Coordinates of C-alpha atoms in Angstrom, one line a residue:
X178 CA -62.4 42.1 126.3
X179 CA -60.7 44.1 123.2
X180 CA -57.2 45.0 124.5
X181 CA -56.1 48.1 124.9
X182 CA -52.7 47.5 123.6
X183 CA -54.3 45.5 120.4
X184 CA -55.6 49.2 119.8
X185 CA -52.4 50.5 117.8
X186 CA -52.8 48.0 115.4
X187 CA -56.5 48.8 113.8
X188 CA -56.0 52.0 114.7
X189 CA -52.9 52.1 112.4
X190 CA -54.3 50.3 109.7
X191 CA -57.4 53.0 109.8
X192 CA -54.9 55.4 109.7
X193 CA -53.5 54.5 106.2
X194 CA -56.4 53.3 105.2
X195 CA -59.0 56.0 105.6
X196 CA -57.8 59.2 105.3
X197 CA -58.9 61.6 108.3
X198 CA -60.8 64.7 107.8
X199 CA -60.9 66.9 111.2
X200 CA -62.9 69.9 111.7
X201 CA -63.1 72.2 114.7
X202 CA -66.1 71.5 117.0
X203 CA -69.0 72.6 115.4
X204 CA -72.7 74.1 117.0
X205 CA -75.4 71.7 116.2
X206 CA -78.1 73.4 118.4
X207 CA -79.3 75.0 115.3
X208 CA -80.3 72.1 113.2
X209 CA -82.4 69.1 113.5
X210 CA -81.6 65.4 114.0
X211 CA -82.8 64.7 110.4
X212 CA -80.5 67.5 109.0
X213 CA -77.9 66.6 110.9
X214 CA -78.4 62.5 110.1
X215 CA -78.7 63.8 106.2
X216 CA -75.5 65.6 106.8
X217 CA -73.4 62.7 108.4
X218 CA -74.6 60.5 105.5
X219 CA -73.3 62.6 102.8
X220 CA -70.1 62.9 105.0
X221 CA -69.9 58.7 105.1
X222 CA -70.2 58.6 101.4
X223 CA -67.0 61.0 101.1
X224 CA -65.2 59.3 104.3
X225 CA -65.5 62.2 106.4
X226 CA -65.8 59.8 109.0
X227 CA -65.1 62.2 112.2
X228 CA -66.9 64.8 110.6
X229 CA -70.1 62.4 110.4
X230 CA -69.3 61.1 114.0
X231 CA -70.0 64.6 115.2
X232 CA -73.1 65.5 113.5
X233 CA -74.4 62.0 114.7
X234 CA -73.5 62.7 118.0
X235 CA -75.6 65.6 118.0
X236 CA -78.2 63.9 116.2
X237 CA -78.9 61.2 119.0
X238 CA -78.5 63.7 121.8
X239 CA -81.7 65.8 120.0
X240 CA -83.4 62.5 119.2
X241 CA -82.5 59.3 120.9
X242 CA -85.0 57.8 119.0
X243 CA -83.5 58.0 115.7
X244 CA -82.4 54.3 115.3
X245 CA -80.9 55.3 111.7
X246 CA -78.5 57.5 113.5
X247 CA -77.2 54.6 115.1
X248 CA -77.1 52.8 112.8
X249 CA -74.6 55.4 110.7
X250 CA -72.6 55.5 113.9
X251 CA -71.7 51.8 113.8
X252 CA -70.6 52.2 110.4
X253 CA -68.8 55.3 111.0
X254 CA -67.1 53.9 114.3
X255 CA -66.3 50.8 112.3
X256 CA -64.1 52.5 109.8
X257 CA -62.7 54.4 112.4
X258 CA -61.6 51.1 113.8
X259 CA -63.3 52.0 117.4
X260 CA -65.0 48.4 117.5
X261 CA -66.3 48.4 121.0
X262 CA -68.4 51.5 120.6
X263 CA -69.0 49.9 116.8
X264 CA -70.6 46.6 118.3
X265 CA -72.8 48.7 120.6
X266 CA -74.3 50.9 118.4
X267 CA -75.1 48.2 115.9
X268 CA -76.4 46.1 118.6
X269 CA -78.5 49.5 119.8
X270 CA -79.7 49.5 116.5
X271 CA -81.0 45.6 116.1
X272 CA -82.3 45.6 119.2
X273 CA -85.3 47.9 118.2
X274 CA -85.0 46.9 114.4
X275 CA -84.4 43.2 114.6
X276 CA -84.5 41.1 111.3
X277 CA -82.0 43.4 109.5
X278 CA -79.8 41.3 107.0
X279 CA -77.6 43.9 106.2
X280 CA -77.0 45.2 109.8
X281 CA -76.8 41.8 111.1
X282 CA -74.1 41.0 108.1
X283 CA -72.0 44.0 109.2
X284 CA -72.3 43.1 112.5
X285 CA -71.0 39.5 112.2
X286 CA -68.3 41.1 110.3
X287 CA -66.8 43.4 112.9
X288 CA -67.1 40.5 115.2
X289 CA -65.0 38.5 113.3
X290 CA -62.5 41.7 112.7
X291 CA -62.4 42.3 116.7
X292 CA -62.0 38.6 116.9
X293 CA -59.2 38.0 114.2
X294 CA -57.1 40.7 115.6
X295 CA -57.1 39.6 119.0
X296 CA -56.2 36.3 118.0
X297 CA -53.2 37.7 115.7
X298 CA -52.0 39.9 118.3
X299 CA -52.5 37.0 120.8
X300 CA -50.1 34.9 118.7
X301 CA -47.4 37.8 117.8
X302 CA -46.9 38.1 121.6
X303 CA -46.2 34.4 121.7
X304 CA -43.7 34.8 119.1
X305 CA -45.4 32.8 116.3
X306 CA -45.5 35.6 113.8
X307 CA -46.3 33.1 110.8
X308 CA -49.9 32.1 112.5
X309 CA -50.1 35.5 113.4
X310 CA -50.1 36.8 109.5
X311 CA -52.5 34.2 109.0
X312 CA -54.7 35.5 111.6
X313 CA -54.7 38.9 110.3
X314 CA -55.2 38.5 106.5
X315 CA -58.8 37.1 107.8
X316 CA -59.4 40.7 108.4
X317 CA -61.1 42.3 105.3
X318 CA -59.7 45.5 106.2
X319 CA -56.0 44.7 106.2
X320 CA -56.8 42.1 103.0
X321 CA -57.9 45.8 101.4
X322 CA -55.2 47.6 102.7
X323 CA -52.7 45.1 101.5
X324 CA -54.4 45.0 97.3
X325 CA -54.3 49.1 97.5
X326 CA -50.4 48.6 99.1
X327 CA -50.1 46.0 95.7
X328 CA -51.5 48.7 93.3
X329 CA -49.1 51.3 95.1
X330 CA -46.0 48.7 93.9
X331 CA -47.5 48.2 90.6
X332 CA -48.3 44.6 91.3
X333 CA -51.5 44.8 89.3
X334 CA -51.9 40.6 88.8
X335 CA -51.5 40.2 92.7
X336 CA -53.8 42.6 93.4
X337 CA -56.5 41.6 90.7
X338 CA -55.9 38.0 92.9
X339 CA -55.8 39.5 96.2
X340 CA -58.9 41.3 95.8
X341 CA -60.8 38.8 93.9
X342 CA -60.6 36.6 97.2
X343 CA -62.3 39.5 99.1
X344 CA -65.3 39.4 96.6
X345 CA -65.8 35.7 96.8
X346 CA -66.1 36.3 100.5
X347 CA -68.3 39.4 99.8
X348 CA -69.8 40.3 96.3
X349 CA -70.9 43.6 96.7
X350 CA -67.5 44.9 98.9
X351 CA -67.7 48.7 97.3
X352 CA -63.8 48.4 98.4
X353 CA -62.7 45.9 96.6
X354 CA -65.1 46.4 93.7
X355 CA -63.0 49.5 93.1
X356 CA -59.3 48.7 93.4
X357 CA -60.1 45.3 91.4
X358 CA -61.0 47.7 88.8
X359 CA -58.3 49.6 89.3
X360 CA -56.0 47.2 89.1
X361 CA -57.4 46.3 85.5
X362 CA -57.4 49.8 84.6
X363 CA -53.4 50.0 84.9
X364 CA -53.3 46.8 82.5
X365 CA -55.1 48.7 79.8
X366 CA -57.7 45.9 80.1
X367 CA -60.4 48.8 80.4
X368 CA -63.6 46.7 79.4
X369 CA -63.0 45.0 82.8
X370 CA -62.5 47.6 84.3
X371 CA -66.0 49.5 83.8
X372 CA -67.7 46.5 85.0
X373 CA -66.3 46.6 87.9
X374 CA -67.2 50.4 88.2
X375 CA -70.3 50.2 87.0
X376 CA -71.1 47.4 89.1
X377 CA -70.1 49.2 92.5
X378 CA -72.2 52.0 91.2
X379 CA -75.3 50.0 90.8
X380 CA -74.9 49.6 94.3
X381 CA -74.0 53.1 95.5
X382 CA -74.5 55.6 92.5
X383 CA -73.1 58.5 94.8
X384 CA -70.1 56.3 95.8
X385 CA -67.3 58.9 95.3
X386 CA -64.0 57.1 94.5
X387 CA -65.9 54.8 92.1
X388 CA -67.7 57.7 90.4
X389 CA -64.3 59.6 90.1
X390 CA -62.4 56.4 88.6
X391 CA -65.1 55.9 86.3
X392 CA -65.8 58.9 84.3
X393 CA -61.7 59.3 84.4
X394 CA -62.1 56.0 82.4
X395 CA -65.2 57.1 80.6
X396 CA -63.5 60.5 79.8
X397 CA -59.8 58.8 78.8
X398 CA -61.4 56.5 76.3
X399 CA -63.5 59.2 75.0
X400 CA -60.4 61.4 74.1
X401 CA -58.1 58.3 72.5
X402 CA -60.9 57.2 70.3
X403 CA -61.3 61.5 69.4
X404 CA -57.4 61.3 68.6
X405 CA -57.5 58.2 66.6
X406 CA -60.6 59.6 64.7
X407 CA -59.0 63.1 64.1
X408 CA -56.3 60.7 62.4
X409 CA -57.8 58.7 60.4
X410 CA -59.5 61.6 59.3
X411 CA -55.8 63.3 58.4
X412 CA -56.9 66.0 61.0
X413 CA -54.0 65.8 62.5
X414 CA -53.4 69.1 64.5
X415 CA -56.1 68.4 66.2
X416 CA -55.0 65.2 66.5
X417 CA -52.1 65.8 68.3
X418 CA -54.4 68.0 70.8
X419 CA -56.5 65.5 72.0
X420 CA -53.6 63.1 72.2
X421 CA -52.1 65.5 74.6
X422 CA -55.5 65.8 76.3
X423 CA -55.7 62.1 77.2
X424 CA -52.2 62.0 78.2
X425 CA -52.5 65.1 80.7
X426 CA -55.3 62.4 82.4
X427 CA -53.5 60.4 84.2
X428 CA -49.7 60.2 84.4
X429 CA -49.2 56.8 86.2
X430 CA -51.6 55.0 83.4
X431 CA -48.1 53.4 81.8
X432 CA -50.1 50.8 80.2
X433 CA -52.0 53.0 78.0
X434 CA -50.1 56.2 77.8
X435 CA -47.1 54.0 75.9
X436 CA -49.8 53.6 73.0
X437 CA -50.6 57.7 73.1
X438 CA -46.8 58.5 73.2
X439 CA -46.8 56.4 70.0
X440 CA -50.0 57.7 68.3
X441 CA -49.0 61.6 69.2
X442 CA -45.1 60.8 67.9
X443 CA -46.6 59.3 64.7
X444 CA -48.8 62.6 64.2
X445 CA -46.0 64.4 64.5
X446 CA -43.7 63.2 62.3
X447 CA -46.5 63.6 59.4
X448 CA -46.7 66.9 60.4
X449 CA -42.7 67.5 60.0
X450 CA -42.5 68.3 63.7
X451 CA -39.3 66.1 64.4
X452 CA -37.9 67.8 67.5
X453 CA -41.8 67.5 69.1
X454 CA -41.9 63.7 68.0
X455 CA -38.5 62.8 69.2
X456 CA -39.8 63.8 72.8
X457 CA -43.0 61.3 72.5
X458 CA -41.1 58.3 71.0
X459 CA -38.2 58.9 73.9
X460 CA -41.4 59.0 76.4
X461 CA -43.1 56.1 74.6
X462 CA -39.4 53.9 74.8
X463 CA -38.8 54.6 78.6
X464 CA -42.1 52.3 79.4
X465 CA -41.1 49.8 76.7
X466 CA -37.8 50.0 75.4
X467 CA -39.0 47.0 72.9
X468 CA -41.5 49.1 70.9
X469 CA -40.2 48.4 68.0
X470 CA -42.5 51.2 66.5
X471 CA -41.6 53.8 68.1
X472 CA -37.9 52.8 67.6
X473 CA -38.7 53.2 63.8
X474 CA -41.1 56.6 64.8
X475 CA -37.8 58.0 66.5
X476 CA -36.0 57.4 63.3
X477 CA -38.1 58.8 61.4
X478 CA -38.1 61.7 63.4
X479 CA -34.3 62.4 63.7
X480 CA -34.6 62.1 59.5
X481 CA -36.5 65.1 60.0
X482 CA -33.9 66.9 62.5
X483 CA -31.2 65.5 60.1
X484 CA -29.6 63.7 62.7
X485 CA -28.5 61.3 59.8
X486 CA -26.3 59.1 62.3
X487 CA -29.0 58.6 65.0
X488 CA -31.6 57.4 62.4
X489 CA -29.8 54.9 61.2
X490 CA -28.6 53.5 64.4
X491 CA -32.5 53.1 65.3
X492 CA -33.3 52.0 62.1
X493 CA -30.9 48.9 62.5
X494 CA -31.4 48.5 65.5
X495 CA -35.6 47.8 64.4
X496 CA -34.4 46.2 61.5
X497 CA -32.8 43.6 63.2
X498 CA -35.6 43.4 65.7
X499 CA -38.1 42.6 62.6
X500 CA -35.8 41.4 59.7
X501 CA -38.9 40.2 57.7
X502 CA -40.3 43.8 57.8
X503 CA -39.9 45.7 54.6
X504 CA -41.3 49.3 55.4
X505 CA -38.6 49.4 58.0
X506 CA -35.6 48.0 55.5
X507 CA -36.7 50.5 53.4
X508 CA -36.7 53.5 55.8
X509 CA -33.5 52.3 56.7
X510 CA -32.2 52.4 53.2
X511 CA -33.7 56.0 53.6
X512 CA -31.5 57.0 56.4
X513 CA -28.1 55.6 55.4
X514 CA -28.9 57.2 51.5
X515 CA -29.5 60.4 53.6
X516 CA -26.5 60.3 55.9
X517 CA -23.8 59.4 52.9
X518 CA -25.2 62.2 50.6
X519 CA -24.5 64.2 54.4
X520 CA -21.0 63.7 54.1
X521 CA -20.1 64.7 50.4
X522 CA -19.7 68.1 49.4
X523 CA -22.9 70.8 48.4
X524 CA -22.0 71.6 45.1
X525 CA -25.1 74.4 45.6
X526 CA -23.4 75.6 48.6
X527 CA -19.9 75.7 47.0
X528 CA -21.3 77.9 44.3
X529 CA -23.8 79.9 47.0
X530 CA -26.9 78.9 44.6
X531 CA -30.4 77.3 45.4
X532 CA -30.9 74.0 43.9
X533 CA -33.4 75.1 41.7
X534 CA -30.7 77.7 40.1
X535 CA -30.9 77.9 36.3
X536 CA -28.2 77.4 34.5
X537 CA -27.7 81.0 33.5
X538 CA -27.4 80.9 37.4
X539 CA -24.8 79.0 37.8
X540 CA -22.5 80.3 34.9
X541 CA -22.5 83.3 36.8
X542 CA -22.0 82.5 40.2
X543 CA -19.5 80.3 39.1
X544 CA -17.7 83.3 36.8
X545 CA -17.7 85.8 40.0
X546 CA -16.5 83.2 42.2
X547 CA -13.5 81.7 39.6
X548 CA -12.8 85.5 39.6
X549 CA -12.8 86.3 43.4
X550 CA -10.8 82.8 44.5
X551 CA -8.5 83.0 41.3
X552 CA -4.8 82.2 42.5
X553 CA -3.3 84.7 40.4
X554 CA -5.4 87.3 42.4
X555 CA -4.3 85.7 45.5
X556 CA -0.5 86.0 46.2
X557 CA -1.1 86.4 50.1
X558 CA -3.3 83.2 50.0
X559 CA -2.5 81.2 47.6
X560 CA -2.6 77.7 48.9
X561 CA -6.4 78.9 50.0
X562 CA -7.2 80.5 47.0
X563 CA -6.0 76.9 45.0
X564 CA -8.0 74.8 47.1
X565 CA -11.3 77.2 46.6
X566 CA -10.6 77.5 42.7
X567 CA -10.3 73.8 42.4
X568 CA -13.8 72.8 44.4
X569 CA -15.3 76.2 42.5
X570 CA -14.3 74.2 39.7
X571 CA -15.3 71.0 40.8
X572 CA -19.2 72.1 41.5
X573 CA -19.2 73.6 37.6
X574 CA -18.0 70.5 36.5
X575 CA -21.1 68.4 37.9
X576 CA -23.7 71.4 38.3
X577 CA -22.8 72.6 34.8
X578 CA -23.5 69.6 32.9
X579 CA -27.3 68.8 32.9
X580 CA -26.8 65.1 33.2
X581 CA -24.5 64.8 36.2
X582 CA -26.9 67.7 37.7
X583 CA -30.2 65.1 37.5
X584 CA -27.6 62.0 38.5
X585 CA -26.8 64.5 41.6
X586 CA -30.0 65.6 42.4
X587 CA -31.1 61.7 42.7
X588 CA -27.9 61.5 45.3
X589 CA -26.1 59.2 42.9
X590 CA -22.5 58.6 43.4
X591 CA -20.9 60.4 40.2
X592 CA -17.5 59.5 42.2
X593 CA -17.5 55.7 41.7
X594 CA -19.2 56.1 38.5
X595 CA -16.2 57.9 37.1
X596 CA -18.3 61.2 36.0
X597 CA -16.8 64.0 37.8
X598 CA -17.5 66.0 41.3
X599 CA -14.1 64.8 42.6
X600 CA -11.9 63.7 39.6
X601 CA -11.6 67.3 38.4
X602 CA -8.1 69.3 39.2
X603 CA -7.2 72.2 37.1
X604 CA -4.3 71.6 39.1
X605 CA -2.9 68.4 38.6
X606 CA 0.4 67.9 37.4
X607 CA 2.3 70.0 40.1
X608 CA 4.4 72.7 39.0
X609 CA 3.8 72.5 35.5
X610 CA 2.3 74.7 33.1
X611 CA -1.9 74.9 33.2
X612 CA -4.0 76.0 30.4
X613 CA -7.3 76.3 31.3
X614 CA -9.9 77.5 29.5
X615 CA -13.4 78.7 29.1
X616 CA -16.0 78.3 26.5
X617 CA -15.6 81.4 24.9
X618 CA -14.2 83.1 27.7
X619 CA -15.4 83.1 31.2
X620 CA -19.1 82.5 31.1
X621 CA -21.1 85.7 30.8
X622 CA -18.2 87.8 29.3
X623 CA -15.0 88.9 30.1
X624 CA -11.3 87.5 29.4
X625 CA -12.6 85.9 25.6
X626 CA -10.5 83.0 24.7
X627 CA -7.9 81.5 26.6
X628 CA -5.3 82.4 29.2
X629 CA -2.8 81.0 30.8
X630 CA -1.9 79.5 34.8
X631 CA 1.6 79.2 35.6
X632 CA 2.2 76.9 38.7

């Protein structure tokens, strides 16, 4: 006899198992035991199980007759984990339709599950919990409950394993057909995947879960390829839709959505975006903080935010990672050119030009500022006013010769090459007497010839 106290145990397992759908009690008197054995079917197929309990209830009280009702009843009492009322039904059912494989199959099977639990249950009274684990992983219900609890912990190998014993036992186990596939799925191994999918549909094509997972699938692969196309293609707006599309899928799917964080980062760098593709090679490092990659993506894309500093640090950090690869050596060389022209002075700035002034330009902005920041027209200030004059000065000196100008365009060091931007000081000398002068006055007009700077 099935214990009552060995009830809490299926019943729990049911309970995280199956999910329970209650409704209120519903008026059947309406509708026929066909419609209502057509309704309880559809209801089995989405795991309504109490819902399809009812309407086959009412089913068999308008037509005890109807063997497939009780046949769907077993089923739906099995899953429910009520085996008693399970084994009579099915048992109901053979008795008028003997010869049925697949009844007889399932029936065999719940014997087993009635019989395996007792026996655990038996033996976890006794105190011998070890035999009583062993008892109850012969139960295909708690062997699926325990690959879904693997897939929950992200244990995708053990429950590729786990569930791969269930199908040796049982080929065609809808069950473990999907979380099998599943469990591929989260290792990116996707061509498995659909097999397993497409198998369990070939079996039941209206099997909800394995329809759901597998136009996910279908749908996921359809928009990577889409993004990688629009790329190739240099159609990269759209691009950088589509990658977001596939990402927006499914935010668990680590494996994969590493390789999107990448792609969509990439994308965004080529389209200047660096803020934007900082975020996707950040998101793309928390799965796998060993992309090299994206470390070099995320380089890349502080270059573009001008965070000079930060790009190099990634940039040595990959370089060191792949010391044999060139493209990142040179983007590296990139980054530290970048942050070291960063730190020396903006002659254009000084002088309040764009760096495509003429040179007319730059004569005058340099006159009205020699003017404005001259120390002889800045008593009050005058330790200002010196420094101003002499990095006014400076700027002219490189900006106002056309060789240093290309040479400091390039982002050549004209201080260590002993050509100005630096070595100018109109100045030096300290308190002696200064004589400087412009060609033909200052440039543009104004005070022709020389005059003199006392100091």
């Amino acid at each position: 006899m099935w214990r009552s106290a060995m009830v809490s145990l299926p019943f729990l397992l049911c309970a995280l198992f199956f999910p329970r759908f209650g409704a209120a009690q519903q008026d059947f008197s309406s509708e026929d035991a066909a419609t209502l054995l057509k309704k309880a079917s559809e209801n089995i197929k989405i795991r309504h199980y109490t819902n399809a309990l009812e309407e086959l209830n009412a089913a068999i009280v308008s037509d005890p007759t109807l063997s497939e009702a009780y046949m769907h009843r077993a089923f739906a009492y099995r899953q429910l984990c009520r085996y008693e009322e399970s084994e009579r039904d099915y048992n109901k059912y053979l008795s008028e339709k003997s010869g049925s494989a697949t009844v007889e199959k399932e029936l065999s099977q719940l014997v087993q599950t009635k019989n395996a639990f007792d026996k655990a249950w038996s033996l976890f009274e006794a105190g011998d919990f070890s035999k009583s684990l062993e008892y109850l992983d012969k139960v295909v219900l708690a062997k699926l409950l325990k690959v879904r609890l693997l897939i929950a912990l992200k244990d995708y190998s053990s429950a590729i394993a786990e569930s791969g014993y269930i199908l040796k036992a049982d080929e065609n186990n809808l069950e473990a057909l999907l979380l099998r596939g599943q469990a591929y799925y989260y290792l990116a191994d996707h061509d498995v995947a659909l097999r397993h999918y497409q198998k369990g549909l070939r079996l039941d094509p209206e099997h909800n879960e394995l329809k759901k997972a597998y136009f996910r699938l279908k749908n996921l692969l359809k928009k990577t390829k889409s993004a990688e196309d629009n790329v190739e293609k240099g159609k990269f707006r759209v691009a950088v839709e589509e990658f977001k599309a596939a990402l927006a899928l499914d935010s668990d799917h680590t494996a994969h959505n590493v390789h999107l964080q990448l792609g969509l980062c990439k994308v965004l760098v080529k389209l200047g975006r660096g803020k934007d593709a900082l975020a996707s090679c950040n998101a793309a490092l928390e799965i796998d903080e060993e992309l090299i990659e994206a470390l070099v993506q995320r380089g890349e894309a502080k270059l573009l935010m001008e965070d000079w500093e930060g790009a190099v640090d990634d940039l040595k950090i990959a370089a060191q990672k792949s010391p044999q690869d060139t493209t990142i050596r040179e983007a590296l060389m990139r980054a530290e050119k970048s942050l070291k022209l960063s730190k020396r002075k903006d002659w254009y700035k000084i002088l309040g030009i764009p760096k495509t002034a003429s040179v007319a330009e730059i004569k005058r902005a340099y006159k009205k500022l020699a003017l404005q920041w001259h120390p002889d027209k800045n008593v009050d200030n005058r330790e200002e006013a010196e420094a101003k004059f002499r990095e006014i000065a400076e700027a002219y000196e490189v900006l106002g010769d056309e060789e240093k100008r290309v040479r400091y365009d390039r982002g050549e060091d004209l201080e260590s090459m002993g050509m100005g931007g630096g070595g100018f000081n109109p100045f030096a000398g300290g308190g002696q007497q200064f004589t400087f002068h412009f060609d033909g006055g200052f440039p543009g007009g104004g005070f022709p010839g020389g005059f003199q700077f006392n100091f």
